[in-house]
XYZ file of C-alpha atoms in Angstrom:
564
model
C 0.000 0.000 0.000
C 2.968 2.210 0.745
C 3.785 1.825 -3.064
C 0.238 2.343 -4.006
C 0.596 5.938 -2.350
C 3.960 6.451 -3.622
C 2.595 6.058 -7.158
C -0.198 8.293 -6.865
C 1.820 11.117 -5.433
C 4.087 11.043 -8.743
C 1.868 13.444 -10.702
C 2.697 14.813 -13.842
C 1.271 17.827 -15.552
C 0.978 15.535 -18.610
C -1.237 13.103 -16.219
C -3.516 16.315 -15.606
C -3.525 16.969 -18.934
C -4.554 13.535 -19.856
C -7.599 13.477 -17.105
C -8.894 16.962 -18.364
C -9.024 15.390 -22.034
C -11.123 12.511 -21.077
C -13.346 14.401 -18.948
C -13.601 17.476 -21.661
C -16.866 17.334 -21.959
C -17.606 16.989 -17.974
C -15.663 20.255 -17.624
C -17.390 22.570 -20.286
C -20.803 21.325 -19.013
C -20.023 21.751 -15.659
C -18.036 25.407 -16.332
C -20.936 25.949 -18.196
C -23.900 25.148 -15.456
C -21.888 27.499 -13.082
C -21.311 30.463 -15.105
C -25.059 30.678 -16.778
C -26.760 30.553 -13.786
C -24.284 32.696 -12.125
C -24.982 35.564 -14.805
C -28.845 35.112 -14.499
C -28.900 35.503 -11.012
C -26.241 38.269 -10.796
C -28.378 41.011 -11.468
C -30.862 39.759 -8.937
C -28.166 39.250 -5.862
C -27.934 42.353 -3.554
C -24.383 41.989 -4.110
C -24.250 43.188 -7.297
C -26.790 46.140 -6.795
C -25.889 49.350 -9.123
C -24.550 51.504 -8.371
C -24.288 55.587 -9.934
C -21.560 57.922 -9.889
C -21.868 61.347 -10.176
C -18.817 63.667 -9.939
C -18.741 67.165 -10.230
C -15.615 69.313 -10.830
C -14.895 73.170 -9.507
C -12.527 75.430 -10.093
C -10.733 77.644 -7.455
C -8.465 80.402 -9.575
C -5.900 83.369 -7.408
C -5.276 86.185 -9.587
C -1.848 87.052 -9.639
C -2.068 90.621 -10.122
C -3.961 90.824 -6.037
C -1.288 88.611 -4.985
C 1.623 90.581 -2.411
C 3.105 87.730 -1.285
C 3.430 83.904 -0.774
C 3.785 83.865 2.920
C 0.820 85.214 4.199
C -1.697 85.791 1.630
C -2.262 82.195 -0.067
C -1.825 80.456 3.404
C -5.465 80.439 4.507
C -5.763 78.447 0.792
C -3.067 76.600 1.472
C -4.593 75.522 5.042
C -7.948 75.338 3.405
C -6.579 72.452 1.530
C -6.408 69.495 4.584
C -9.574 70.458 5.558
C -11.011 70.650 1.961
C -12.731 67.252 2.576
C -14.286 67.928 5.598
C -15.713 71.132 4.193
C -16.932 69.986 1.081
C -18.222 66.416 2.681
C -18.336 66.819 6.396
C -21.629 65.971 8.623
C -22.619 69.630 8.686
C -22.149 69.965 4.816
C -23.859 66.881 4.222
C -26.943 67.698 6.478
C -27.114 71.077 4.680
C -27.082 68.857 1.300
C -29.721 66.375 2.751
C -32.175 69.221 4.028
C -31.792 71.053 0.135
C -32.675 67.706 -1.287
C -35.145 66.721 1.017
C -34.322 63.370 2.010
C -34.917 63.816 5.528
C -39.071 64.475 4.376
C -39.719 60.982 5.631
C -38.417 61.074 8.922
C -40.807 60.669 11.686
C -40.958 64.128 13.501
C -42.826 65.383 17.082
C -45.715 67.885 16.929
C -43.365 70.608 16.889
C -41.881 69.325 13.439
C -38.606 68.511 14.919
C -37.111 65.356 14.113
C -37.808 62.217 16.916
C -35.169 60.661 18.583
C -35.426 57.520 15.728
C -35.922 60.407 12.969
C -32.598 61.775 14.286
C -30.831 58.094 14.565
C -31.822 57.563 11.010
C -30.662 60.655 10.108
C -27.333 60.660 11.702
C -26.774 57.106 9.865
C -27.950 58.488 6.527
C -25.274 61.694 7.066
C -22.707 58.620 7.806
C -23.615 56.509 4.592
C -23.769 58.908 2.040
C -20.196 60.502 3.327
C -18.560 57.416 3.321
C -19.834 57.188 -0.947
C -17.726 61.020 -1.304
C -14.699 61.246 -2.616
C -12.766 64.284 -3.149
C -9.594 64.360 -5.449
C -7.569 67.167 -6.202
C -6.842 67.050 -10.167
C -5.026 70.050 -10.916
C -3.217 71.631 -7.820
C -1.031 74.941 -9.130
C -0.144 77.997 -7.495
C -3.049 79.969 -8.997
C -4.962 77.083 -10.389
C -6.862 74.166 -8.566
C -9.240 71.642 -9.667
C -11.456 69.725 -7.119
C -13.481 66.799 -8.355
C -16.535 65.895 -6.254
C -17.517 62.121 -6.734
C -20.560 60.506 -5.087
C -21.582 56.597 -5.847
C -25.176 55.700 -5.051
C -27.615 52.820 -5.951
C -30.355 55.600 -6.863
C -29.136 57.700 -9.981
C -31.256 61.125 -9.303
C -29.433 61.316 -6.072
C -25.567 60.467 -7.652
C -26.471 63.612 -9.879
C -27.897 65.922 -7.390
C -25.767 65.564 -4.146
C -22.064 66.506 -5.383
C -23.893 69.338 -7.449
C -25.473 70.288 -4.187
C -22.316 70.030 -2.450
C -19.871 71.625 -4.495
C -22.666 74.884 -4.882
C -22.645 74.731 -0.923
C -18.741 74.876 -0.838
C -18.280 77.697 -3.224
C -21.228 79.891 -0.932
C -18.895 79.071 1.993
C -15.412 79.381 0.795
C -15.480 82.905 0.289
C -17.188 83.783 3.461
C -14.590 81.343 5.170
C -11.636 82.883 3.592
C -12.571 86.327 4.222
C -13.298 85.381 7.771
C -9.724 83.772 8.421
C -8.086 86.890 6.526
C -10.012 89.324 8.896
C -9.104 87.349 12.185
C -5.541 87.464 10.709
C -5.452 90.983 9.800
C -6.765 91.709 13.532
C -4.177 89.606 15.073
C -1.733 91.328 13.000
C -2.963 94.723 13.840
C -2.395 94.382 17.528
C 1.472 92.747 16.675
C 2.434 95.821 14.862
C 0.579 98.116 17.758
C 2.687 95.989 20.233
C 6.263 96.198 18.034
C 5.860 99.779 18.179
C 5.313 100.504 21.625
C 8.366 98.240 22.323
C 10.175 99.747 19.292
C 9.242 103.530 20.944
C 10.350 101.785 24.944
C 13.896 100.699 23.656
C 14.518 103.683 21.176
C 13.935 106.352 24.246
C 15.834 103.992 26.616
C 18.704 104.419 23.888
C 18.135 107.880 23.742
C 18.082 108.291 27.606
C 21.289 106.591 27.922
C 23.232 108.455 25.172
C 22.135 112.107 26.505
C 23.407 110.618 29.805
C 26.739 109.649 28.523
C 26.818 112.336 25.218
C 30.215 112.096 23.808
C 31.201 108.929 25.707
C 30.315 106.163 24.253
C 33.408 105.698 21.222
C 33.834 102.233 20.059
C 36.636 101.667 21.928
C 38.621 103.293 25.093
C 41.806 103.802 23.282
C 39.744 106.674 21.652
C 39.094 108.139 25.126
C 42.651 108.047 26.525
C 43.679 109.992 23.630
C 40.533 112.420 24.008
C 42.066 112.549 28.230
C 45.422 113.458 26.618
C 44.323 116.225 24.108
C 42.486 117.078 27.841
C 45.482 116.849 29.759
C 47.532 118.957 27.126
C 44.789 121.722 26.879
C 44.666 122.124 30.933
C 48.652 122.314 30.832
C 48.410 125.245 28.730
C 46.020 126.879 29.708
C 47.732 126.909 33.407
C 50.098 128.371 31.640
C 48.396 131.027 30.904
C 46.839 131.447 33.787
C 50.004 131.467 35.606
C 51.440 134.257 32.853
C 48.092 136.147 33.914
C 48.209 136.181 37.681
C 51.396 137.757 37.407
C 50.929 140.283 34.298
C 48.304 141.178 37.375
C 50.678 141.230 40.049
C 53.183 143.545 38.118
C 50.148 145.578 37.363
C 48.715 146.068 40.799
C 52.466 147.137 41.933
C 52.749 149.478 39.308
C 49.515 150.959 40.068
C 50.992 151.705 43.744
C 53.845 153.465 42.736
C 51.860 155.303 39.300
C 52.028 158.208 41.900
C 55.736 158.430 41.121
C 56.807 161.140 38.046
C 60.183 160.760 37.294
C 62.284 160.540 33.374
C 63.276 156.730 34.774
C 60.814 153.616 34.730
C 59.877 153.159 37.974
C 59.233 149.100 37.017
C 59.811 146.856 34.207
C 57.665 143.704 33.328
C 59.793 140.491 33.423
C 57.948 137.434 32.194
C 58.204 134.037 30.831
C 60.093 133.647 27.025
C 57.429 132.861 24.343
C 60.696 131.513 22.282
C 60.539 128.681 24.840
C 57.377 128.131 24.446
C 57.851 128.052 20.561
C 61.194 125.801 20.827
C 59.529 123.289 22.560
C 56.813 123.143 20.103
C 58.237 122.353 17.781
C 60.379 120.037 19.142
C 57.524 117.619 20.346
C 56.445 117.984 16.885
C 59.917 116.591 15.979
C 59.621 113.490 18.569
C 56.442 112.603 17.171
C 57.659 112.615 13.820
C 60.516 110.436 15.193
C 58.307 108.438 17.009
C 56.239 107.069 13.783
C 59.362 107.051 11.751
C 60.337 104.130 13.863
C 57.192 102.418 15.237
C 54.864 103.204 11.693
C 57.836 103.221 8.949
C 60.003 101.009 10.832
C 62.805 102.739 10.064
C 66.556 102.444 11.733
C 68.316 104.558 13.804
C 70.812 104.654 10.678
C 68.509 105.860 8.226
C 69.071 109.208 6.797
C 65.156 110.534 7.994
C 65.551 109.580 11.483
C 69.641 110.847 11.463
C 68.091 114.424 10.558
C 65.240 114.115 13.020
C 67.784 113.348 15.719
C 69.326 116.349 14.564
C 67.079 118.860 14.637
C 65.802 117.568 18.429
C 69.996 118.187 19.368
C 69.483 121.360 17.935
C 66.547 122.507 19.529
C 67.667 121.496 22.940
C 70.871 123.208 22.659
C 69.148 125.818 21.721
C 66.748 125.374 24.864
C 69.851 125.518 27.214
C 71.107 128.934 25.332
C 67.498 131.009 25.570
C 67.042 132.671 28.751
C 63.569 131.718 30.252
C 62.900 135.226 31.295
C 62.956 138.448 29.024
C 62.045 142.104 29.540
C 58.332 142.091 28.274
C 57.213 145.924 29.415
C 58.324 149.140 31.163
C 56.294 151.169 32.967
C 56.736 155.009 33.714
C 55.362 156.777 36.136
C 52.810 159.539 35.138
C 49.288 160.814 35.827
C 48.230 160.717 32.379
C 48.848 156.689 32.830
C 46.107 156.376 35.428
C 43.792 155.489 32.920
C 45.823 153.098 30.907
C 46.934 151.116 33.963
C 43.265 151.053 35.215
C 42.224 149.618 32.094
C 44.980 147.308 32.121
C 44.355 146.138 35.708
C 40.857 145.071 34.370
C 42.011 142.986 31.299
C 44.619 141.334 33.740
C 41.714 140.573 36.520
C 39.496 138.780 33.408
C 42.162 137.215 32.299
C 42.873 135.334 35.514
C 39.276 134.767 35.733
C 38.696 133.572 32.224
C 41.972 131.073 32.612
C 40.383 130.028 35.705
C 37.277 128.829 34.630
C 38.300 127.415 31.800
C 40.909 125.227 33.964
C 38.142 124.160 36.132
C 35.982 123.502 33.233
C 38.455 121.151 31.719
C 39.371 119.376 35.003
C 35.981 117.971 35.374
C 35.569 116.933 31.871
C 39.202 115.247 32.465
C 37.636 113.998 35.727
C 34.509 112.550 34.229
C 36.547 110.397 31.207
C 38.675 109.190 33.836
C 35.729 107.765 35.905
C 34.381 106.535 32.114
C 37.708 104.651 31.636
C 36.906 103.153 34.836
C 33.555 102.143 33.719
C 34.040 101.680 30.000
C 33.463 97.957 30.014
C 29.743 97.722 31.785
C 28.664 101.299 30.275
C 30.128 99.724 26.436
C 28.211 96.583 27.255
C 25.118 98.298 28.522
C 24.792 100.438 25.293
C 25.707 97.289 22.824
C 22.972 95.926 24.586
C 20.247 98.607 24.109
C 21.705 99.273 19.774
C 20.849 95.219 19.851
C 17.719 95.510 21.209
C 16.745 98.671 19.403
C 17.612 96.345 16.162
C 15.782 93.658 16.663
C 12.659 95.546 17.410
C 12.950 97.576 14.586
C 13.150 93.821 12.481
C 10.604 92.675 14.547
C 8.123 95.654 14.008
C 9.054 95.592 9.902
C 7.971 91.937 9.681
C 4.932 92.372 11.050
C 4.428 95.504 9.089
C 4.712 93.374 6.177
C 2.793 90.861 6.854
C -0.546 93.133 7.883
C 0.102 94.721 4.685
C -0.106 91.182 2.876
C -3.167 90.311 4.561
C -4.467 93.629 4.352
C -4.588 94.287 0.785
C -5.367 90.192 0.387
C -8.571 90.908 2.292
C -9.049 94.018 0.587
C -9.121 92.391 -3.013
C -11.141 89.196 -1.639
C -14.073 91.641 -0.322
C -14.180 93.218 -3.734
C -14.154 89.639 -5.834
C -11.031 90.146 -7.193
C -8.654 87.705 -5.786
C -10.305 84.162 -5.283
C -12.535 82.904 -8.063
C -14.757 80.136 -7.428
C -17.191 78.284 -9.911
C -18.676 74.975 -10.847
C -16.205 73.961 -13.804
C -18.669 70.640 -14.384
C -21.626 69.634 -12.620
C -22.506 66.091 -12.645
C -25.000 65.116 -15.258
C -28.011 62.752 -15.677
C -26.761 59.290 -14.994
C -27.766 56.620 -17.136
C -25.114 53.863 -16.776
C -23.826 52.297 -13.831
C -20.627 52.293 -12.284
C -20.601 49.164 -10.407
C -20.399 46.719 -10.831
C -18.021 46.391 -13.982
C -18.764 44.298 -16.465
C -15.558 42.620 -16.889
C -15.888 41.777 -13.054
C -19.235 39.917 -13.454
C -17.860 37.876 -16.459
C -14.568 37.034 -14.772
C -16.172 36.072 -11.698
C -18.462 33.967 -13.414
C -15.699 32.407 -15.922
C -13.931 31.677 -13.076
C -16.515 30.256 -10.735
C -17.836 28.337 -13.747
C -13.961 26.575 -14.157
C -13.704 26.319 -11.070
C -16.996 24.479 -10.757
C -15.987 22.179 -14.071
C -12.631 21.273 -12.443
C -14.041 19.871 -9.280
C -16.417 17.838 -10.928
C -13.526 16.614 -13.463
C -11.668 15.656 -9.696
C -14.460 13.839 -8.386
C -14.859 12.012 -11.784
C -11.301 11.323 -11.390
C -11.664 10.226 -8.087
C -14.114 7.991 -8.345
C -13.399 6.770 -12.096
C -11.873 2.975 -10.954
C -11.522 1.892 -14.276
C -7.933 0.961 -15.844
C -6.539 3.106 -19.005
C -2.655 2.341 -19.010
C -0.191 0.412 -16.989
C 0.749 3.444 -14.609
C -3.457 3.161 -13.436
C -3.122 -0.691 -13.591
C 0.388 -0.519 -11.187
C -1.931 1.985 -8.778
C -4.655 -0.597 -8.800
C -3.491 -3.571 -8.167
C -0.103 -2.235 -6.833
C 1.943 -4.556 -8.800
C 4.709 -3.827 -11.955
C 2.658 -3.620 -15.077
C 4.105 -4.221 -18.387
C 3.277 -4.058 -21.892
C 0.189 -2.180 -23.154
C -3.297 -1.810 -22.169
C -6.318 -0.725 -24.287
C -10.434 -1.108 -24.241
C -11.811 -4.012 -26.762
C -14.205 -1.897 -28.228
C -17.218 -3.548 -29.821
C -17.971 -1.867 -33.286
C -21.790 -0.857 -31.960
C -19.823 1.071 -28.746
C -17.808 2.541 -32.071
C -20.697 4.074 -33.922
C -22.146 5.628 -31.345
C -18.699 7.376 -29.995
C -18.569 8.795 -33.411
C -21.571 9.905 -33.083
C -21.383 11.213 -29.947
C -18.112 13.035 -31.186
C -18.929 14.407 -34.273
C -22.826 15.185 -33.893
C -23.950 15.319 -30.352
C -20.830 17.012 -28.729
C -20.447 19.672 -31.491
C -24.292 20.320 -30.492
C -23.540 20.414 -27.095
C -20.521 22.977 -27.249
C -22.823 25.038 -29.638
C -25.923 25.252 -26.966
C -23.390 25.764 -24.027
C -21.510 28.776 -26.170
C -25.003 30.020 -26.574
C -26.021 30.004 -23.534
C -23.053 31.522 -21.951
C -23.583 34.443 -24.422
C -26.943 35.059 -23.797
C -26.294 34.885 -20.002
C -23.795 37.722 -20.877
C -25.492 39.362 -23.009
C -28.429 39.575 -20.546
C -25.707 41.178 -18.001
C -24.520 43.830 -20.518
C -27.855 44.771 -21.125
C -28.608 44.894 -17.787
C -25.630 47.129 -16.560
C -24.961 49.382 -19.890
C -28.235 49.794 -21.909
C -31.442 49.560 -19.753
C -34.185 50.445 -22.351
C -32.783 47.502 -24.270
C -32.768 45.457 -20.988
C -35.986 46.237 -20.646
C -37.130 45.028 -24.419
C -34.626 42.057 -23.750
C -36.532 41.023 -20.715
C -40.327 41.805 -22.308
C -39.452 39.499 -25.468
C -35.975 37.287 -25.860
C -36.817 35.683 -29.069
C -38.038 39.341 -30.989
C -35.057 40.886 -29.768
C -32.938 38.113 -30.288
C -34.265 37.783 -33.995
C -33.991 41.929 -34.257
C -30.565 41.717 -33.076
C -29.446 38.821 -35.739
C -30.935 40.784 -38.019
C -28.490 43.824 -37.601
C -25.503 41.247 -36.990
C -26.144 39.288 -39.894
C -25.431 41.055 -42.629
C -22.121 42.799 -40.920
C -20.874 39.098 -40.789
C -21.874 38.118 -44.557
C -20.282 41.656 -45.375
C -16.971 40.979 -43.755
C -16.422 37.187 -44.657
């Protein structure tokens, strides 16, 4: 027996073959007892109920020319467009749809008219169905340009025409009102960012202001600047000491002479002694020599050998031997006694006093401005830092306030051209027309399902033939039998009667067979194609076979005796 198994497990595709030849004929009967009852009944299963789609198309066009800007004035279409199937399809669009079309007539309602609590259940699950049948695509999806198709599938046509229709004539009364709504929140949001940028644009630019009237004249960009404005400081106080000092005693000499002016003799009774303006002069222009040295050296970088620096050198030897030689004191005025001098020295004595007074306060005024950039020096680093700080933050608000500027304008003048219609354009590009043939199911689906079922159907009976066929055809079927080595070749004695009527069989009754089972497997189609494509047809189809059967030879006929 373990042979017997072993045999029958060694399967060939030419064995298949083989079994599907002998039981030909079981196989297109039984494909064909599947499949023609399948397509009658078809139409009649719940299954295969058709179903209508109607999808209609809308346009949503930007003009350019309103257009300031891609940031904020196309976002609210932009954001519009995840939500676009919610507002075209959601429950409170659909109910809206519903209520237009009236389908919620037949709801039971109270005595105030309102809907009952199984009116509302009903309602609620006909607002779920007919969403679920919506689908929204996006064809065409440009910068100025989109194209929104609206399709709804539904077993009664009327309704697949009327609902997207109704829905897409909704969504283009809503969109506008929606997208002026979300421009004027924005624009009011906006409004109070700019108000807010410029009060803290106005805060930090008088802080700023505060600070540099507090600090005029100090604030360089960095200290070497204000050692060198303490030394042009320090210079300007040393000379004008100077002069000071030459004043108090120009006023001393005068307030002697004035004591002795009562004297009248040929001599001077006093002559003015006073510092050497050549000194003065000399040493001038020797710092202006140094200096010269100085970047000759340090800026030029030139050697003590070079010929510039030699002559420098030169003229600073000069000048100091010249220094030595110059007396610091010369004669400067003599003064003779006389009363006709009273009012000269009188007048003198005056300009002397102002002069003192003049030198004075201008040393004092230069002392605390000296004073007050030494105490900066001292605080350069917190005061620098504290003003970076307030030029930062003075920038940044000013950024801050001009992109918010900006973007009000953008959603200002967005807003302004969507109130006048000149910006967004909405309009029905296609509304759904009068449906006529169904959607679903296809026609190719029915046919392959049925093909398939029907071979399906022949090939099981063709196994169970198989199966329980126990008869013996060759020596592989007589070694599974009787599980022993067959050899040689087996065949059926056929009696010349059996003969005949297997050549009849073959050549007459089969041929008839095929012919009927073709037949009907095309009429069975033909009564789905009717059914799904052409119902007026259908409906002669069903009312008479045979007259439209004979009409319809009649046009095929002579198409067929035309071509061959």
């Amino acid at each position: 027996m373990a042979e017997k198994r072993d045999v029958k497990k060694r399967i060939s595709a030419r064995d298949v073959l083989r079994v599907a030849f002998r039981y030909r004929g079981l196989f297109a009967i039984g494909t064909a007892l599947f499949a023609v009852p399948a397509l009658v009944a078809m139409p009649h299963l719940p299954q295969f109920e058709k179903k209508y789609t109607g999808t209609a198309i809308f346009e949503q066009r930007t003009d350019a020319a309103t257009q300031t800007g891609r940031r904020e004035a196309t976002s609210f279409e932009e954001a519009m467009k995840p939500t676009l199937m919610h507002d075209l399809a959601g429950r409170s669009a659909m109910e809206t749809a519903i209520e237009e079309l009236g389908l919620t007539r037949g709801l039971p309602r109270g005595e105030d008219g309102q809907l009952t609590r199984e009116g509302q259940m009903t309602k609620q699950q006909l607002v779920k169905d007919l969403t679920e049948q919506v689908k929204v695509r996006q064809d065409v999806n440009t910068q100025n340009v989109n194209l929104v198709s609206v399709s709804f599938t539904d077993a009664n046509p009327e309704r697949a025409q009327e609902l997207p229709n109704t829905l897409v004539r909704d969504y283009i009364t809503r969109a506008s009102d929606i997208i002026v709504k979300r421009l004027t929140d924005s624009r009011d949001f906006l409004e109070g960012q700019v108000e807010n940028a410029e009060k803290k644009l106005g805060a930090t630019v008088t802080e700023r202001s505060n600070f540099e009237s507090q600090n005029g004249g100090f604030l360089p960009d960095n200290p070497s600047a204000l050692h060198e404005k303490m030394q042009e400081l320090s210079a300007d106080i040393d000379s004008i000491r100077r002069q000071n000092t030459v004043a108090s005693q120009k006023l001393e000499r005068i307030q002697a002479v004035a004591e002795e002016q009562k004297k009248d003799t040929g001599e001077p009774i006093q002559t003015i002694v006073g510092p050497n303006p050549e000194i003065d002069r000399l040493k001038e222009q020797k710092r202006n020599f140094e200096e010269q040295l100085q970047n000759a050296r340090t800026i030029s970088h030139m050697t003590d050998k070079h010929p510039t620096v030699e002559a420098l050198v030169a003229k600073i030897t000069n000048i100091e031997n010249t220094l030595v030689e110059t007396p610091e004191e010369v004669e400067l005025q003599k003064i003779y006694g006389s009363k006709q001098q009273d009012e000269a020295i009188t007048m003198a004595l005056a300009a002397a006093k102002a002069e003192v007074d003049m030198t004075e306060s201008e040393l004092a005024r230069l002392q605390n401005r000296l004073d007050t950039i030494q105490n900066l020096i001292g605080n350069y680093g917190p005061v620098r830092q504290r003003y970076m700080e307030l030029i930062r933050k003075t920038a940044e608000a000013e950024i801050e306030k001009k992109n918010w500027q900006e973007r009000f304008s953008e959603v200002e003048m967005a807003l302004s051209a969507e109130v006048a219609k000149r910006r967004t354009h909405l309009n029905a590009a296609q509304l759904a027309q009068e449906q006529f043939v169904p959607s679903e199911p296809k026609l190719s689906t029915m046919l392959g399902m049925a093909l398939v079922g029907g071979l399906m159907f022949g090939g099981g009976l063709v196994f169970l033939s198989n199966l329980l066929d126990r008869s013996v055809a060759d020596p592989r079927d007589a070694e599974a039998h009787f599980g022993l080595p067959v050899y040689g070749v087996i065949g059926e004695i056929v009696p010349p009667p059996t003969r005949a009527w297997r050549n009849v069989r073959r050549f007459a009754i089969e041929p008839v067979v095929g012919l009927v089972l073709l037949a009907g497997i095309g009429i069975a189609a033909l009564n789905v194609a009717l059914w799904l494509q052409n119902p007026v047809e259908y409906a002669q189809w069903t009312a008479a076979p045979l007259a439209y059967l004979g009409e319809l030879a009649g046009k095929v006929w002579p198409a067929i005796r035309q071509k061959f």
